Coordinates of N, CA, C and O in Angstrom, one line a residue:
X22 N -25.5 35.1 -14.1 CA -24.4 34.7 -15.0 C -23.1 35.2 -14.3 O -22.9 36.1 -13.5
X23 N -22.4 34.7 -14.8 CA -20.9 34.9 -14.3 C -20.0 36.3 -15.4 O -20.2 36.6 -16.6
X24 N -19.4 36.8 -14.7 CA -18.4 37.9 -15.6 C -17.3 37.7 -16.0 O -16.4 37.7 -15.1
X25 N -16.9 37.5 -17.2 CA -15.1 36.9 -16.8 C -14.4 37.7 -18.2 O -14.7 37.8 -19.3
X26 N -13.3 38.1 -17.5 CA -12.6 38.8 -18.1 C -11.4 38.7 -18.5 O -10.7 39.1 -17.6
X27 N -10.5 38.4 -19.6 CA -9.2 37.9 -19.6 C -8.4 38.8 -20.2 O -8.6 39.7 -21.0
X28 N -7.0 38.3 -19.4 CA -5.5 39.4 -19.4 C -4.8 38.1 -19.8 O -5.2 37.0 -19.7
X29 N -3.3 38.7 -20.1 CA -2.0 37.9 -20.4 C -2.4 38.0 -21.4 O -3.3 38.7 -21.1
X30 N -2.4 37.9 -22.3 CA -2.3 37.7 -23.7 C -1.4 38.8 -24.1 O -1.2 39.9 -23.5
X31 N -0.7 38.4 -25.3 CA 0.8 39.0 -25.9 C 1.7 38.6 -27.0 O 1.6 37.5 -27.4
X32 N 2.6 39.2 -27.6 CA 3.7 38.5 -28.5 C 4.4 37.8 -27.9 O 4.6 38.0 -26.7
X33 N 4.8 36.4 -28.6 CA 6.2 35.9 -27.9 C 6.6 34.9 -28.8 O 5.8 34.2 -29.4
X34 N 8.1 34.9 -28.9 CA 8.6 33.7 -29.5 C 8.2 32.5 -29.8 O 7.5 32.2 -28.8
X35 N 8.1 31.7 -30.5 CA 8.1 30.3 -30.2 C 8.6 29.7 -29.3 O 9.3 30.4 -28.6
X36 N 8.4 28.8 -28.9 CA 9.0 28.0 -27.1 C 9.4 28.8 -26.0 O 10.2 28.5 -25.1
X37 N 8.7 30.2 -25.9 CA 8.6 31.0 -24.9 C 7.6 30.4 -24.3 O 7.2 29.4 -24.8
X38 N 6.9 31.1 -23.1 CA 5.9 30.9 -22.2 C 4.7 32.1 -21.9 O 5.3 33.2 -21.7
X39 N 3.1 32.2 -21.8 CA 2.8 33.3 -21.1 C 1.6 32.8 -20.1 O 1.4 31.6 -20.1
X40 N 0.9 33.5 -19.2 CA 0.5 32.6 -18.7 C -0.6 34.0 -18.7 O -0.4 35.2 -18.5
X41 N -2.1 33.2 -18.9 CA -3.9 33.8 -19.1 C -4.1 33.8 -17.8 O -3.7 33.0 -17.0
X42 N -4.8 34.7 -17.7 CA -5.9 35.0 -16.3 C -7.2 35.2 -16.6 O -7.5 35.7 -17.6
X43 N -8.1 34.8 -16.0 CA -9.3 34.9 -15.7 C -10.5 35.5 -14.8 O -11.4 34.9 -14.3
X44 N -10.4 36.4 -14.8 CA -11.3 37.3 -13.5 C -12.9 37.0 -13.5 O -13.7 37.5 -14.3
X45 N -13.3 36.4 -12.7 CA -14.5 36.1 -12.9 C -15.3 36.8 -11.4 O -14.8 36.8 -10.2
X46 N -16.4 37.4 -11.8 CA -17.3 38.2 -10.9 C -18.4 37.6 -11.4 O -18.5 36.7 -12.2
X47 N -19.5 38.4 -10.6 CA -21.3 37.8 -10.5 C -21.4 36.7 -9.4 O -20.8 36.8 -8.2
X48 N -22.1 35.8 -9.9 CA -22.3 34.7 -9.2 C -21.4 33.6 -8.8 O -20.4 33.4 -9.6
X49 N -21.5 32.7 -7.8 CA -20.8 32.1 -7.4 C -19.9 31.6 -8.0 O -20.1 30.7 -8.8
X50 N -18.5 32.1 -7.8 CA -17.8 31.0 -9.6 C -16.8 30.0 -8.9 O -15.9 29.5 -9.5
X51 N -17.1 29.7 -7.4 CA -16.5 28.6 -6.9 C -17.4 27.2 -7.6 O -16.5 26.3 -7.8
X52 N -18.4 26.8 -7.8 CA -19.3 26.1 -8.3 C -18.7 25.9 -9.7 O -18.6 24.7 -10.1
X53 N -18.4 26.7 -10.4 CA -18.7 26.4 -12.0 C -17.6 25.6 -12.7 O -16.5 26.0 -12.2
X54 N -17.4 24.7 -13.5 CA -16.3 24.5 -14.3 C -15.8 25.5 -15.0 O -16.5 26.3 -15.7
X55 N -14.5 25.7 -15.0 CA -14.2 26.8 -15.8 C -13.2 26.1 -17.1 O -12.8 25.0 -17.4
X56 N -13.1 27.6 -17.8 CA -12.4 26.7 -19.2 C -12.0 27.4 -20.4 O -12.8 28.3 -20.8
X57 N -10.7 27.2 -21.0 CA -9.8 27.9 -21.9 C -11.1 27.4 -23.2 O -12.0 26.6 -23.0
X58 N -10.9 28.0 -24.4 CA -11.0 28.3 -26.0 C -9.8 29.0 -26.4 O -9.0 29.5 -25.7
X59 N -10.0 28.8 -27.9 CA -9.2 29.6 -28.6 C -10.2 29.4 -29.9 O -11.1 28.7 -30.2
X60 N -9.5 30.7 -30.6 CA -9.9 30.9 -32.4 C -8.8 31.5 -33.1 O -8.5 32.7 -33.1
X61 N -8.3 30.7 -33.7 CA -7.4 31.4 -34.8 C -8.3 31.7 -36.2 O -9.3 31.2 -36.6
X62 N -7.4 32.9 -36.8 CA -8.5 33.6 -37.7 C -8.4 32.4 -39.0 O -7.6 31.6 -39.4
X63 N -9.6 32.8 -39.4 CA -10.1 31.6 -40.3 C -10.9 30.3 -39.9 O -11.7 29.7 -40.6
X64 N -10.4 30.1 -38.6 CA -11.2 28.8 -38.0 C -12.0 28.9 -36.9 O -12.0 29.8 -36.1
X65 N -12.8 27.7 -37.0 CA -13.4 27.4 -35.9 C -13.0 27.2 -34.3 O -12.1 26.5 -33.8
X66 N -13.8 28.1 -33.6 CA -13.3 28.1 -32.0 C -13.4 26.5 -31.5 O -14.3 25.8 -31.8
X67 N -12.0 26.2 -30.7 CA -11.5 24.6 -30.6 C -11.6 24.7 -29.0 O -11.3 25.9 -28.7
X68 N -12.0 23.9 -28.0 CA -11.5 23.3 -26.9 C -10.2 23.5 -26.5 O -9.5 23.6 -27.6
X69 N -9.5 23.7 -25.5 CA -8.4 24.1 -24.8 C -8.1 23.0 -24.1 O -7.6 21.9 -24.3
X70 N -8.8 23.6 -22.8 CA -8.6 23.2 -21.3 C -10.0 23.1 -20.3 O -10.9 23.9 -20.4
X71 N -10.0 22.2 -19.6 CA -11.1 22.8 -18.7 C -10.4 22.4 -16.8 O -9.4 21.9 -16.3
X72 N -11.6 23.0 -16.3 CA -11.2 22.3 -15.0 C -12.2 22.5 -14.0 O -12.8 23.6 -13.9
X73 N -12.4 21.3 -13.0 CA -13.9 21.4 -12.5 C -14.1 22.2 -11.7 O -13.1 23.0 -11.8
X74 N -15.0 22.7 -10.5 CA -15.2 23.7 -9.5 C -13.8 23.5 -8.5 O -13.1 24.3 -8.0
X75 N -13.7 22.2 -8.4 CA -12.8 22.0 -7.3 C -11.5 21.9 -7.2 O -10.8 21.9 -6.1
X76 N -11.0 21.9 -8.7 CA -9.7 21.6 -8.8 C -8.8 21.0 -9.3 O -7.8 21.2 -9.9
X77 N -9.8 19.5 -8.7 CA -9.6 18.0 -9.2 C -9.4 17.3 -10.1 O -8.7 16.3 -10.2
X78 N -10.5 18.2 -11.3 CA -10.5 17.2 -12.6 C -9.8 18.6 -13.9 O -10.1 19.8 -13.9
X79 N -8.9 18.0 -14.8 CA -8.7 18.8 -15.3 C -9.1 18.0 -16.7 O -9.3 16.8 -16.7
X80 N -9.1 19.1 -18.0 CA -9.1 18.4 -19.4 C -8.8 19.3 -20.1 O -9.1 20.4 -20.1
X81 N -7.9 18.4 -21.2 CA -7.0 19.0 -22.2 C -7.5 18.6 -23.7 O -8.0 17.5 -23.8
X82 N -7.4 19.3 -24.6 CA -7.1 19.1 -25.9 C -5.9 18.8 -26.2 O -4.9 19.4 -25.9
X83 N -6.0 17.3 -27.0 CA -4.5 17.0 -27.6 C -3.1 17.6 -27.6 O -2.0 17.3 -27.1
X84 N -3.6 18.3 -28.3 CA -2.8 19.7 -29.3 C -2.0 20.2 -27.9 O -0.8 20.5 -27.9
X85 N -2.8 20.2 -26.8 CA -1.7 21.2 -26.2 C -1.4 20.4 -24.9 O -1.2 21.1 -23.9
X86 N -1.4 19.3 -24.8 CA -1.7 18.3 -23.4 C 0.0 18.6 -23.4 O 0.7 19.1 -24.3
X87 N 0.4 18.3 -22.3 CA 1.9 18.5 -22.2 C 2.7 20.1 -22.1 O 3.7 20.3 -21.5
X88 N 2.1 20.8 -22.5 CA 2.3 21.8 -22.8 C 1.5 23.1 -22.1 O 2.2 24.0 -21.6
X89 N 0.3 23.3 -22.0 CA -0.7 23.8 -20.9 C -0.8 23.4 -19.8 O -0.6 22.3 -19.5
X90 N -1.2 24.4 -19.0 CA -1.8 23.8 -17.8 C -3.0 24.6 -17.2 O -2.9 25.8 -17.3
X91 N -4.0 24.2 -16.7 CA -5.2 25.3 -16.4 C -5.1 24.4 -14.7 O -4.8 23.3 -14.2
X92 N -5.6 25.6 -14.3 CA -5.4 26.2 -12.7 C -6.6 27.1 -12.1 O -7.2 27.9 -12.9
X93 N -6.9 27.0 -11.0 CA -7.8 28.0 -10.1 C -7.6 28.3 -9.5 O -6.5 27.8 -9.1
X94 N -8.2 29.3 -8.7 CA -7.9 29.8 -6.8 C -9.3 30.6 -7.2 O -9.7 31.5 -7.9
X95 N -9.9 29.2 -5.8 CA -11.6 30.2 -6.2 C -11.5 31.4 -4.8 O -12.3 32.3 -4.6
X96 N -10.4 31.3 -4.2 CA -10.1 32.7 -3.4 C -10.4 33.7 -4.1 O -11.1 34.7 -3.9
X97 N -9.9 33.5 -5.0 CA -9.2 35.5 -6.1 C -10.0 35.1 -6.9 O -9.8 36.0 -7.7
X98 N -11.0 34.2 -7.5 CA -12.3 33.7 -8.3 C -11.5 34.1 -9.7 O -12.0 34.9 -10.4
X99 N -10.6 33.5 -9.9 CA -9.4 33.7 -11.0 C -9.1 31.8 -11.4 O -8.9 30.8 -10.7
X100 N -9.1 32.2 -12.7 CA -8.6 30.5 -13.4 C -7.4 30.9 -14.7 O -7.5 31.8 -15.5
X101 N -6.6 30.1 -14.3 CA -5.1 30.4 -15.1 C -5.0 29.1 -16.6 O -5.5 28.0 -16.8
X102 N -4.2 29.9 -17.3 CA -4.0 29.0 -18.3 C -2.0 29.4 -18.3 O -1.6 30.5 -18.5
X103 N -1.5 28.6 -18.1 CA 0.0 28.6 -18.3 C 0.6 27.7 -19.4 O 0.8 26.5 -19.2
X104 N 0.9 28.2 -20.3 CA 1.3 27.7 -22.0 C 2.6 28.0 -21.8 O 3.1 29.0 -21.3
X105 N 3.2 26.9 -22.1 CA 4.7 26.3 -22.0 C 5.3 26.0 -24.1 O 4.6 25.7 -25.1
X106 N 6.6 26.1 -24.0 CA 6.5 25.7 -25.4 C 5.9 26.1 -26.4 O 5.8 25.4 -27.4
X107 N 5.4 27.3 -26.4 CA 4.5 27.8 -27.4 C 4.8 27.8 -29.0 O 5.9 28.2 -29.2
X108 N 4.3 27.5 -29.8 CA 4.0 27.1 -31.3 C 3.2 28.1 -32.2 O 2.2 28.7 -31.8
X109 N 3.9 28.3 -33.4 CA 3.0 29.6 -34.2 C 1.4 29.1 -34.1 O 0.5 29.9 -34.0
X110 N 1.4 27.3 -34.3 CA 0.0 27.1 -34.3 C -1.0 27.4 -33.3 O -2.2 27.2 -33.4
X111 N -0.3 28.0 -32.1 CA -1.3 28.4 -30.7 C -1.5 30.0 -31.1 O -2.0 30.6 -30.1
X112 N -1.4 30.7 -31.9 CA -1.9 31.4 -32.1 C -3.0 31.6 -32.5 O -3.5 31.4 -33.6
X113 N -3.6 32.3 -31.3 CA -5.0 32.6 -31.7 C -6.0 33.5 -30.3 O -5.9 33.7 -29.1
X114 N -6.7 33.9 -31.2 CA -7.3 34.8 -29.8 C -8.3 33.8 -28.3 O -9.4 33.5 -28.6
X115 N -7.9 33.4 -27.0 CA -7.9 32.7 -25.9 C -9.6 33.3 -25.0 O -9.7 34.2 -24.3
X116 N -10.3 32.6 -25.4 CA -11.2 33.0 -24.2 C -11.3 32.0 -23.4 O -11.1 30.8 -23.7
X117 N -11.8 32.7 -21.9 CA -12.4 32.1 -21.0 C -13.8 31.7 -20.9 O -14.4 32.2 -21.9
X118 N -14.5 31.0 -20.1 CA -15.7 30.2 -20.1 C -15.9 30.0 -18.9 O -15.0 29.9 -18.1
X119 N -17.1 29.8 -18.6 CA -18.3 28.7 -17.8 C -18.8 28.7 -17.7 O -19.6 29.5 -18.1
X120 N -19.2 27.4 -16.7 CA -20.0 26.1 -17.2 C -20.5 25.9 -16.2 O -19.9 26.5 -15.3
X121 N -22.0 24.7 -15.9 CA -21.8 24.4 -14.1 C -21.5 23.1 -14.4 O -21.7 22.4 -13.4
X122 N -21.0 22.4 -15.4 CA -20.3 21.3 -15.7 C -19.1 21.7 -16.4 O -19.1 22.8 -16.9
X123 N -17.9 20.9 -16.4 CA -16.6 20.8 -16.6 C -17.1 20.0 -18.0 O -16.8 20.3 -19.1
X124 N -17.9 19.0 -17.7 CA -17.8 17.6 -19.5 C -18.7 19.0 -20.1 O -18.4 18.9 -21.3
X125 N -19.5 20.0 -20.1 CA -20.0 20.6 -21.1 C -18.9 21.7 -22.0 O -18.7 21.9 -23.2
X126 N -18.2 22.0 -21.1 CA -16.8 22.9 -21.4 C -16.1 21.7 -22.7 O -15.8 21.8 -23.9
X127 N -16.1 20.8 -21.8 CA -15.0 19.5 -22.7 C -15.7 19.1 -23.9 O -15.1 18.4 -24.7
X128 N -17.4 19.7 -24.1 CA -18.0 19.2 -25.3 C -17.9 20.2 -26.0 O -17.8 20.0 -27.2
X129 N -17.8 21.3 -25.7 CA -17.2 22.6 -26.3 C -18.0 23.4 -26.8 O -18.1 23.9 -27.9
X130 N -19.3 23.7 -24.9 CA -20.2 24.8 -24.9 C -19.7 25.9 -23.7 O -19.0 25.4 -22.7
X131 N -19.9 26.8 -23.7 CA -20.4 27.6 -22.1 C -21.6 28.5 -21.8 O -22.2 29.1 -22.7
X132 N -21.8 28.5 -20.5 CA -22.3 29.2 -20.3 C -22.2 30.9 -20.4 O -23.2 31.6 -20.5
X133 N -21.3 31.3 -20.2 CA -20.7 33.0 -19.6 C -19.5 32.5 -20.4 O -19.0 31.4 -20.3
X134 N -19.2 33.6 -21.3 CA -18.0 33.6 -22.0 C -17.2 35.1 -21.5 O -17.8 36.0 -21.0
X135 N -15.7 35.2 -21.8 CA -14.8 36.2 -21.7 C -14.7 37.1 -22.8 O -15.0 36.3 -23.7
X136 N -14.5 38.2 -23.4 CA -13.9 38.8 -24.8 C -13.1 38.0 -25.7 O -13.1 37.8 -26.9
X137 N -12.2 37.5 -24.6 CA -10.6 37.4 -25.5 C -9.4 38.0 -25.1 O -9.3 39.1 -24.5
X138 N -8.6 37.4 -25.5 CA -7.1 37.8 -25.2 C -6.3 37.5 -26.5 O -6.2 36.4 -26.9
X139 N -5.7 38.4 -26.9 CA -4.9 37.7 -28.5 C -3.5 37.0 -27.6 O -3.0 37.4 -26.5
X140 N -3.2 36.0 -28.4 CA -2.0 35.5 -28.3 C -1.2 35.2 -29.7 O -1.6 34.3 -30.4
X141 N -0.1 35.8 -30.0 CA 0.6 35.7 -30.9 C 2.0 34.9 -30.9 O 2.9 35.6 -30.4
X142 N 2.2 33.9 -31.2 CA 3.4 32.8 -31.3 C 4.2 33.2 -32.7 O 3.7 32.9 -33.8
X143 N 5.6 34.1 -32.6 CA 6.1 34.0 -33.7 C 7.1 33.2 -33.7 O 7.8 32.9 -32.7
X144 N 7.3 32.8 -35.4 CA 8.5 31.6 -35.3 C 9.8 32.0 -35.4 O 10.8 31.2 -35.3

């Protein structure tokens, strides 16, 4: 399995910016799709972001298409989430994932999951 561990998370304004990290250790994590969640308290954990081993393919949730962007460098075996425009409704605590597919991430399973990172959007 893979190890992944996530930072950036923080307060911040509305239409500020912060940008998630991903540290991923173990096994090969150039191979795997990697990929954003979130849970805001009360709800069900939703789909984010995903993105395939290589780079190439990326996928968004609605909600934040325009606004996110997820990123890799299987150098530093690190996957980024950079949130643009932030909204009280993106609050919520952000894990990381993977997958050795990107469409299982996008069906909204993983393999190896992160803790969490809280992110707080105030208005």
């Amino acid at each position: 399995q893979v190890q992944l561990v996530e930072s950036g998370g923080g307060l911040v304004q509305a239409g500020g910016s912060l940008r998630l990290s991903c540290a991923a250790s173990g096994r090969t994590f150039s191979s795997d799709g990697m990929g954003w969640f979130r849970q805001a308290p009360g709800k069900e954990r939703e789909f984010v972001a995903a993105i395939s081993w290589s780079g190439g393919g990326t996928y968004y949730a609605d909600s934040v298409k325009g606004r996110f962007t997820i990123s890799r460098d299987n150098a530093k075996n690190t996957v980024y989430l950079q949130m643009n425009s932030l909204k009280p409704e993106d609050t919520a605590v952000y894990y990381c994932a993977a997958a050795m597919r990107s469409r299982t991430l996008v069906a909204g399973n993983g393999n190896s999951w992160g803790k969490g990172t809280q992110v707080t959007v105030s208005s």
